[in-house]
CSV table of C-alpha atoms in Angstrom, one decimal:
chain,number,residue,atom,x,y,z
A,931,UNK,CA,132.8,30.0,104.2
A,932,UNK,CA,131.6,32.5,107.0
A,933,UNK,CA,133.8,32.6,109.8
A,934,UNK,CA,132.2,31.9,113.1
A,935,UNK,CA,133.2,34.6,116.0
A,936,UNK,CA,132.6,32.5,119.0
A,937,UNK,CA,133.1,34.3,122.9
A,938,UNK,CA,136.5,33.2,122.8
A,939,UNK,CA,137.9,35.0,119.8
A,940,UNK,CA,135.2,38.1,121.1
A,941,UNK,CA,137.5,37.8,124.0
A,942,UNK,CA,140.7,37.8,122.5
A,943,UNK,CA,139.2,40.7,120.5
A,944,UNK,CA,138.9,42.4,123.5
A,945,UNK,CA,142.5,42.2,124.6
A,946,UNK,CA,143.2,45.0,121.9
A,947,UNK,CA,141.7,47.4,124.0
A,948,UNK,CA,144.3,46.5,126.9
A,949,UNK,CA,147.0,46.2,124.3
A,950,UNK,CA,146.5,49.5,122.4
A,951,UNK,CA,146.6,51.8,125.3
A,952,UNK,CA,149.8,50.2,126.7
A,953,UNK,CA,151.0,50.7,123.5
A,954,UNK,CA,150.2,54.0,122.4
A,955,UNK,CA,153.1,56.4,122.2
A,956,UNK,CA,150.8,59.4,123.0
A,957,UNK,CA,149.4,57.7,126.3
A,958,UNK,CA,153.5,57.2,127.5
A,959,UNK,CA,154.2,61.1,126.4
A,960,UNK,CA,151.3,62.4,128.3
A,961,UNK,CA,153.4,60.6,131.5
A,962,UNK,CA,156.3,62.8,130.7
A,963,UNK,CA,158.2,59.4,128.6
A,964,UNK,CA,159.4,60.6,125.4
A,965,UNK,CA,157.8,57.2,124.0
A,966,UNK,CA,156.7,53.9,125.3
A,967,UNK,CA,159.7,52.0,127.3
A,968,UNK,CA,160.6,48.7,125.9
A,969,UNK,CA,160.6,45.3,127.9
A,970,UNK,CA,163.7,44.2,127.3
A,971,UNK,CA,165.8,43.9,130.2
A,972,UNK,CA,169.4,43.7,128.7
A,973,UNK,CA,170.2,47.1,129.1
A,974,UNK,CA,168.7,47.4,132.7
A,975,UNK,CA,171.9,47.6,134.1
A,976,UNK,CA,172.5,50.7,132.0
A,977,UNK,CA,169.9,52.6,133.6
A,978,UNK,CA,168.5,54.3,136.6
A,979,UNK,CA,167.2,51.8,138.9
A,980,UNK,CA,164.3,54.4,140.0
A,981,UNK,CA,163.4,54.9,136.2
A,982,UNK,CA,162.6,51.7,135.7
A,983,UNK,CA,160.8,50.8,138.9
A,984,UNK,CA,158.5,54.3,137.5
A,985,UNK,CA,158.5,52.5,133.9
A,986,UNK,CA,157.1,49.0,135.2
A,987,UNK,CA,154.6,50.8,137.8
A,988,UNK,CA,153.0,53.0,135.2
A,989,UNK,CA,152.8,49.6,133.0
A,990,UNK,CA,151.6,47.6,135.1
A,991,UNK,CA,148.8,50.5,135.7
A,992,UNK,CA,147.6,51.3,132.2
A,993,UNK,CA,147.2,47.4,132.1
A,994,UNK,CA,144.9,47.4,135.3
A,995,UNK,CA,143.1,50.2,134.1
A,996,UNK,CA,142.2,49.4,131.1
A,997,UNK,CA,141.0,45.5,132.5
A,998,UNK,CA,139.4,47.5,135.1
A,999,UNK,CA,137.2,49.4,132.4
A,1000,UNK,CA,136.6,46.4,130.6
A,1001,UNK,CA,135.2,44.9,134.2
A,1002,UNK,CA,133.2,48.0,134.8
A,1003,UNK,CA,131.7,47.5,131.2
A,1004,UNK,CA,130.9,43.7,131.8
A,1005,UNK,CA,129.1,44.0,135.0
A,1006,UNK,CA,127.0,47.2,134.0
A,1007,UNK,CA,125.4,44.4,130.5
A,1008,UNK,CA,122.4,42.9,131.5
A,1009,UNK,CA,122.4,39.2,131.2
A,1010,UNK,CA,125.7,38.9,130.2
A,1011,UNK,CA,125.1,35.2,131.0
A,1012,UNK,CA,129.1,34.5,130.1
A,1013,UNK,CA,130.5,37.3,131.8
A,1014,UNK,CA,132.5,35.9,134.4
A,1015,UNK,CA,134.0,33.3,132.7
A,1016,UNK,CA,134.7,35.6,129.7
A,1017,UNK,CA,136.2,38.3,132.2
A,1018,UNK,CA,138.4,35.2,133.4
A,1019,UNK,CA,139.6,34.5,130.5
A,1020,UNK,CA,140.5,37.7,129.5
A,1021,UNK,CA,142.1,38.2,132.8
A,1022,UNK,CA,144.3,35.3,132.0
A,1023,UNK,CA,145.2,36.7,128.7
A,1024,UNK,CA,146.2,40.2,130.3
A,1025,UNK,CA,148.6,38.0,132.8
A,1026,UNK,CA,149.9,35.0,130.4
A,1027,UNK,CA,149.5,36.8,126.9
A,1028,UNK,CA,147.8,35.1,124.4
A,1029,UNK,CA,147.9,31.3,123.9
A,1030,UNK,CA,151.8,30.5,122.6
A,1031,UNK,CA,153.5,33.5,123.7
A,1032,UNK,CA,156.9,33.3,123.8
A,1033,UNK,CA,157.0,35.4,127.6
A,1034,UNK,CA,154.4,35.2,130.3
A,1035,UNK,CA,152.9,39.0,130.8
A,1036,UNK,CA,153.4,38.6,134.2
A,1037,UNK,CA,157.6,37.9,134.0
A,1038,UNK,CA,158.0,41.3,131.7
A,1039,UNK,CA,156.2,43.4,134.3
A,1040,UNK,CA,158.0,42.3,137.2
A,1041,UNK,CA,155.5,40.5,139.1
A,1042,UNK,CA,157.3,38.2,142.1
A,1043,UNK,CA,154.8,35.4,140.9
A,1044,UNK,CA,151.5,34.9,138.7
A,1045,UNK,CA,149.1,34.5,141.4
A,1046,UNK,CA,151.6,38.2,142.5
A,1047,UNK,CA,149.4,39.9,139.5
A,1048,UNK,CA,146.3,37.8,139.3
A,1049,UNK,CA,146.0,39.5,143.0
A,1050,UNK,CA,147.1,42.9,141.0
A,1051,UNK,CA,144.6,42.7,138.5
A,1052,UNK,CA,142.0,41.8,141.2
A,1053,UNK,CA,142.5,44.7,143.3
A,1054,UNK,CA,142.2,46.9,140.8
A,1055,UNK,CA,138.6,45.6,139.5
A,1056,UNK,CA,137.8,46.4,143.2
A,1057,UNK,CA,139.6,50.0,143.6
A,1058,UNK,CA,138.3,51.0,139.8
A,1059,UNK,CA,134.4,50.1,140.3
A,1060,UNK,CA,134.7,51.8,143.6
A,1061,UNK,CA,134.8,55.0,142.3
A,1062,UNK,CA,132.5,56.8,139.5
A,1063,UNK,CA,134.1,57.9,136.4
A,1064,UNK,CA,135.3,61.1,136.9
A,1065,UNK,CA,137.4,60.0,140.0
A,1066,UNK,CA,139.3,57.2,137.8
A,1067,UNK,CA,142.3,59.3,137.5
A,1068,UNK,CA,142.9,60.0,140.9
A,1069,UNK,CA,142.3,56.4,141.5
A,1070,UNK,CA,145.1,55.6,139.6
A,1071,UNK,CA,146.8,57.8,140.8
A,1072,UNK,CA,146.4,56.8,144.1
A,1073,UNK,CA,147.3,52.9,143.3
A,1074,UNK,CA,150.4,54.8,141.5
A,1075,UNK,CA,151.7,56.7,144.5
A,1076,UNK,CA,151.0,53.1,146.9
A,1077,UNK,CA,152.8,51.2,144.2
A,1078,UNK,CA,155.7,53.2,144.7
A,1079,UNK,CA,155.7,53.9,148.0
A,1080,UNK,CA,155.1,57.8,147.3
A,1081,UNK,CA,152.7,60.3,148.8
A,1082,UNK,CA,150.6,61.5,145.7
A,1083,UNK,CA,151.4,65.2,146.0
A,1084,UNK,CA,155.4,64.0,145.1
A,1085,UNK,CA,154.0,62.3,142.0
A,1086,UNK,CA,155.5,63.8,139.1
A,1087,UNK,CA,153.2,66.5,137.5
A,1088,UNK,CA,153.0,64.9,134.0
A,1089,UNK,CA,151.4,62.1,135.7
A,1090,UNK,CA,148.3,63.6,136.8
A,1091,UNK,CA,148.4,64.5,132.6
A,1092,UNK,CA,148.6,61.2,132.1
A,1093,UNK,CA,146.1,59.9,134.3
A,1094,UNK,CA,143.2,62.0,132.9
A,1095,UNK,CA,144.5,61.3,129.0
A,1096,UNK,CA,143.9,57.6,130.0
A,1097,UNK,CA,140.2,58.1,131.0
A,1098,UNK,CA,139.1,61.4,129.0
A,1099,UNK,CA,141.4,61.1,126.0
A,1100,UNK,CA,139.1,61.4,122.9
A,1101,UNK,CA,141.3,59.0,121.4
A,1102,UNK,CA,141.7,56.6,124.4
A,1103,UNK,CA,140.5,52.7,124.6
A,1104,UNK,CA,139.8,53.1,128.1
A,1105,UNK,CA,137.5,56.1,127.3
A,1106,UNK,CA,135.9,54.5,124.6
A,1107,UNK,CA,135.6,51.4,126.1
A,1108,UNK,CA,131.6,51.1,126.2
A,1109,UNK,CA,131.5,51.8,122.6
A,1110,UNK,CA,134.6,49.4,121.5
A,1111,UNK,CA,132.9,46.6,123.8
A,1112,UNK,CA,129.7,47.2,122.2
A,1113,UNK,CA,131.1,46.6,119.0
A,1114,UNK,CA,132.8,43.3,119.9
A,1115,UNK,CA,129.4,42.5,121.6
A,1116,UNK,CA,130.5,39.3,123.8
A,1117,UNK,CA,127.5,39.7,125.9
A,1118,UNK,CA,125.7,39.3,123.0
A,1119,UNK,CA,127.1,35.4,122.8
A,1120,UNK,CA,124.6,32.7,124.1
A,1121,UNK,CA,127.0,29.5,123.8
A,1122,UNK,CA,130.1,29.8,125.7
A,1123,UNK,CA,133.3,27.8,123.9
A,1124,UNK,CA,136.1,29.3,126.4
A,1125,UNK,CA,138.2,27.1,128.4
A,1126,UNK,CA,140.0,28.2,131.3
A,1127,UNK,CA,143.7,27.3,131.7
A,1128,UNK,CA,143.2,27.2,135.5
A,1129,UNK,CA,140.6,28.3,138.2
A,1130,UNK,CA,142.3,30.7,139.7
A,1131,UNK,CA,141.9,33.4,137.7
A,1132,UNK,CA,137.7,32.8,137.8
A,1133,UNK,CA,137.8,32.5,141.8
A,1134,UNK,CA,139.3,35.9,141.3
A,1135,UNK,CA,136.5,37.5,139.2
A,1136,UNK,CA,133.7,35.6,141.5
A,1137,UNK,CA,134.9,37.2,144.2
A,1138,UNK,CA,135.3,41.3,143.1
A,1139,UNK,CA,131.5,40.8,141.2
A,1140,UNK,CA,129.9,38.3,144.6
A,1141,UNK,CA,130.8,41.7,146.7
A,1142,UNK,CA,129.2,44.1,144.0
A,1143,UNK,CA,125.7,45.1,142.5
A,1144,UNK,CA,126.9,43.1,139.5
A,1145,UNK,CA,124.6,42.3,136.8
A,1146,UNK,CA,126.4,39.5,135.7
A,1147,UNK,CA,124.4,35.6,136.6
A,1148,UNK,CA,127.0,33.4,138.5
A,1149,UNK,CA,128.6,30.6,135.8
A,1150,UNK,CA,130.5,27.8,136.3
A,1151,UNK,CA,133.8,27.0,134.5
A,1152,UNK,CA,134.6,24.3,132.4
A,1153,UNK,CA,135.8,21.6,134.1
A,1154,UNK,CA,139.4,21.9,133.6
A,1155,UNK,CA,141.5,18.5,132.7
Protein backbone atom coordinates (compact mmCIF):
# COMPACT_ATOMS: atom_id res chain seq x y z
CA UNK A 1 0.00 0.00 0.00
CA UNK A 2 1.51 3.49 -1.00
CA UNK A 3 1.96 5.70 1.78
CA UNK A 4 0.34 9.07 1.43
CA UNK A 5 2.75 12.13 2.37
CA UNK A 6 0.17 14.72 3.30
CA UNK A 7 1.55 18.68 4.23
CA UNK A 8 1.67 17.63 7.73
CA UNK A 9 4.28 14.83 7.57
CA UNK A 10 6.07 17.35 4.59
CA UNK A 11 6.17 19.56 7.55
CA UNK A 12 7.43 17.37 10.09
CA UNK A 13 9.94 16.50 7.30
CA UNK A 14 10.94 19.74 7.39
CA UNK A 15 11.87 19.99 10.99
CA UNK A 16 15.07 17.86 10.02
CA UNK A 17 16.49 20.72 8.59
CA UNK A 18 16.18 22.74 11.99
CA UNK A 19 17.14 19.56 13.83
CA UNK A 20 20.32 18.69 11.83
CA UNK A 21 22.06 21.90 12.11
CA UNK A 22 21.52 22.15 15.83
CA UNK A 23 22.83 18.95 15.95
CA UNK A 24 25.79 18.84 13.93
CA UNK A 25 29.02 18.58 15.81
CA UNK A 26 30.92 20.46 13.04
CA UNK A 27 28.40 23.55 13.24
CA UNK A 28 29.20 23.62 17.44
CA UNK A 29 33.16 23.27 16.59
CA UNK A 30 33.15 26.09 14.08
CA UNK A 31 31.75 28.19 17.43
CA UNK A 32 34.88 27.32 19.23
CA UNK A 33 32.65 24.17 21.39
CA UNK A 34 34.63 21.07 21.20
CA UNK A 35 31.17 19.41 20.40
CA UNK A 36 27.49 20.11 20.73
CA UNK A 37 26.53 20.96 24.61
CA UNK A 38 23.90 18.70 25.95
CA UNK A 39 20.49 19.87 27.52
CA UNK A 40 20.59 18.32 30.50
CA UNK A 41 20.64 20.56 33.37
CA UNK A 42 21.91 18.34 36.23
CA UNK A 43 25.31 19.33 36.10
CA UNK A 44 24.60 23.05 35.64
CA UNK A 45 25.66 23.75 38.95
CA UNK A 46 29.04 22.31 37.93
CA UNK A 47 29.69 24.82 35.47
CA UNK A 48 30.34 28.36 34.52
CA UNK A 49 27.31 30.29 34.73
CA UNK A 50 28.59 32.55 31.64
CA UNK A 51 29.22 29.27 29.57
CA UNK A 52 26.03 28.27 29.66
CA UNK A 53 24.18 31.43 29.14
CA UNK A 54 26.77 31.42 25.64
CA UNK A 55 25.60 27.64 25.18
CA UNK A 56 21.71 28.39 25.27
CA UNK A 57 22.18 31.80 23.16
CA UNK A 58 24.02 30.12 20.31
CA UNK A 59 21.14 27.36 20.55
CA UNK A 60 18.58 29.21 20.65
CA UNK A 61 20.15 31.04 17.39
CA UNK A 62 20.97 28.13 15.08
CA UNK A 63 17.24 27.24 15.85
CA UNK A 64 16.07 30.78 14.63
CA UNK A 65 18.20 30.62 11.87
CA UNK A 66 17.52 27.82 10.44
CA UNK A 67 13.32 28.54 10.82
CA UNK A 68 14.27 31.83 9.50
CA UNK A 69 15.69 30.15 6.21
CA UNK A 70 12.90 27.89 6.06
CA UNK A 71 10.50 31.30 6.20
CA UNK A 72 12.61 33.00 3.63
CA UNK A 73 12.14 29.78 1.40
CA UNK A 74 8.24 29.68 1.98
CA UNK A 75 7.52 33.25 1.09
CA UNK A 76 9.92 33.43 -2.06
CA UNK A 77 7.22 29.83 -3.59
CA UNK A 78 4.70 31.12 -5.64
CA UNK A 79 1.22 29.98 -4.61
CA UNK A 80 2.29 28.30 -1.77
CA UNK A 81 -1.50 28.34 -1.00
CA UNK A 82 -0.64 26.46 2.57
CA UNK A 83 2.20 28.33 3.50
CA UNK A 84 1.26 30.07 6.46
CA UNK A 85 -0.48 27.55 8.13
CA UNK A 86 2.36 25.09 7.30
CA UNK A 87 5.05 27.70 8.54
CA UNK A 88 2.73 27.76 11.77
CA UNK A 89 2.86 24.53 12.29
CA UNK A 90 6.28 24.11 11.95
CA UNK A 91 6.86 27.01 14.16
CA UNK A 92 5.03 25.13 16.74
CA UNK A 93 7.15 22.12 16.28
CA UNK A 94 10.51 24.18 16.57
CA UNK A 95 8.89 25.56 20.08
CA UNK A 96 6.90 22.32 21.57
CA UNK A 97 8.90 19.46 19.61
CA UNK A 98 7.08 17.09 17.87
CA UNK A 99 3.73 15.75 18.97
CA UNK A 100 4.44 13.48 22.36
CA UNK A 101 7.68 14.78 23.32
CA UNK A 102 8.63 14.14 26.57
CA UNK A 103 10.07 18.14 27.15
CA UNK A 104 8.60 21.21 25.52
CA UNK A 105 11.63 22.89 23.12
CA UNK A 106 10.94 25.94 24.73
CA UNK A 107 11.79 24.64 28.63
CA UNK A 108 15.35 23.14 27.40
CA UNK A 109 16.31 26.46 25.91
CA UNK A 110 15.57 28.60 28.62
CA UNK A 111 12.75 30.51 27.42
CA UNK A 112 10.85 32.51 30.65
CA UNK A 113 7.52 31.24 28.77
CA UNK A 114 6.21 29.81 25.37
CA UNK A 115 4.66 32.80 24.03
CA UNK A 116 8.78 34.16 25.47
CA UNK A 117 10.01 32.08 22.11
CA UNK A 118 7.06 32.18 19.87
CA UNK A 119 8.04 36.11 20.11
CA UNK A 120 11.88 34.77 19.61
CA UNK A 121 11.12 32.82 16.68
CA UNK A 122 9.01 35.78 15.36
CA UNK A 123 11.61 38.33 15.55
CA UNK A 124 13.96 36.44 13.88
CA UNK A 125 11.69 35.73 10.63
CA UNK A 126 11.64 39.67 10.69
CA UNK A 127 15.44 40.43 11.34
CA UNK A 128 16.48 37.26 8.78
CA UNK A 129 14.22 38.47 5.66
CA UNK A 130 15.44 41.85 6.31
CA UNK A 131 18.72 41.35 5.14
CA UNK A 132 19.97 39.59 1.71
CA UNK A 133 21.99 36.51 2.01
CA UNK A 134 25.29 37.42 2.25
CA UNK A 135 24.51 39.66 5.37
CA UNK A 136 22.94 36.53 7.34
CA UNK A 137 25.90 36.07 9.34
CA UNK A 138 26.33 39.39 10.66
CA UNK A 139 22.67 39.26 11.30
CA UNK A 140 23.19 36.66 13.63
CA UNK A 141 25.63 37.85 14.85
CA UNK A 142 24.05 40.89 15.72
CA UNK A 143 20.90 39.06 17.39
CA UNK A 144 23.97 37.11 19.23
CA UNK A 145 25.70 40.10 20.65
CA UNK A 146 21.87 41.77 21.78
CA UNK A 147 21.07 38.37 23.24
CA UNK A 148 23.81 38.61 25.45
CA UNK A 149 24.02 41.92 26.18
CA UNK A 150 27.61 42.24 24.27
CA UNK A 151 28.87 44.79 21.74
CA UNK A 152 29.70 42.50 18.61
CA UNK A 153 33.37 43.48 18.30
CA UNK A 154 33.72 41.50 22.06
CA UNK A 155 32.10 38.42 20.41
CA UNK A 156 34.40 35.70 20.53
CA UNK A 157 36.34 35.30 17.16
CA UNK A 158 35.28 31.64 16.50
CA UNK A 159 31.90 32.98 16.34
CA UNK A 160 32.07 35.04 13.33
CA UNK A 161 33.54 31.27 12.05
CA UNK A 162 30.56 30.01 13.05
CA UNK A 163 28.18 32.30 11.74
CA UNK A 164 29.37 32.12 8.12
CA UNK A 165 29.69 27.98 8.45
CA UNK A 166 25.94 28.25 9.21
CA UNK A 167 24.97 30.15 5.98
CA UNK A 168 27.92 29.20 3.43
CA UNK A 169 28.86 25.80 4.76
CA UNK A 170 28.76 23.37 1.75
CA UNK A 171 27.46 20.93 4.08
CA UNK A 172 25.01 23.14 5.94
CA UNK A 173 20.97 22.79 6.11
CA UNK A 174 20.63 26.28 6.31
CA UNK A 175 22.64 26.78 3.06
CA UNK A 176 21.04 24.16 1.37
CA UNK A 177 17.81 24.91 2.42
CA UNK A 178 16.11 25.84 -1.17
CA UNK A 179 17.28 22.60 -2.40
CA UNK A 180 16.22 20.38 0.78
CA UNK A 181 12.72 22.32 0.76
CA UNK A 182 12.46 21.66 -2.83
CA UNK A 183 12.79 18.17 -2.23
CA UNK A 184 10.19 17.93 0.46
CA UNK A 185 8.07 20.13 -1.90
CA UNK A 186 5.17 21.21 0.66
CA UNK A 187 4.16 23.99 -1.61
CA UNK A 188 3.62 21.53 -3.91
CA UNK A 189 0.45 20.17 -1.56
CA UNK A 190 -3.08 21.30 -2.69
CA UNK A 191 -5.13 19.78 0.39
CA UNK A 192 -4.10 20.95 3.68
CA UNK A 193 -4.60 18.13 6.64
CA UNK A 194 -2.56 20.26 9.45
CA UNK A 195 -4.15 21.20 12.61
CA UNK A 196 -2.91 23.82 14.79
CA UNK A 197 -2.54 23.18 18.48
CA UNK A 198 -3.34 26.91 19.19
CA UNK A 199 -3.61 30.26 17.19
CA UNK A 200 -1.00 31.81 18.46
CA UNK A 201 1.68 30.62 16.68
CA UNK A 202 -0.34 31.53 13.14
CA UNK A 203 -1.11 35.26 14.44
CA UNK A 204 2.62 35.12 14.65
CA UNK A 205 3.46 34.16 11.01
CA UNK A 206 0.42 36.52 9.68
CA UNK A 207 1.91 39.15 11.06
CA UNK A 208 6.03 38.93 9.83
CA UNK A 209 4.48 37.91 6.00
CA UNK A 210 1.15 40.87 6.27
CA UNK A 211 4.39 43.42 6.64
CA UNK A 212 6.39 41.75 3.71
CA UNK A 213 6.33 41.32 -0.14
CA UNK A 214 5.25 37.77 0.70
CA UNK A 215 4.13 35.55 -2.01
CA UNK A 216 2.31 33.41 0.23
CA UNK A 217 -2.15 33.88 -0.27
CA UNK A 218 -3.50 34.66 3.33
CA UNK A 219 -5.23 31.10 4.89
CA UNK A 220 -7.24 30.55 7.54
CA UNK A 221 -6.59 27.96 10.30
CA UNK A 222 -8.50 25.14 11.27
CA UNK A 223 -10.89 25.95 13.65
CA UNK A 224 -9.35 24.75 16.72
CA UNK A 225 -11.66 22.68 19.36
Amino acid sequence: METVVTLSNKCLASLTLVTQTVLDDGIWRTFGFKRRPQSRRIFDRLRNARQIEREVAVWREIVAASFAAIFRWAVSRQNFHHGVIFLARLMEFCIDGPDGADVSIWKCQRFASRQDAIEFLTQACIDYSASDQPDQPRVMLQRLSTALRMDISSLPVTWVAGAASVFSHPDSAVFNVVRIMTEIGPDQEQENDIVLNDLKCHYAIMRVVTRSNSAIPDDEPEDLE
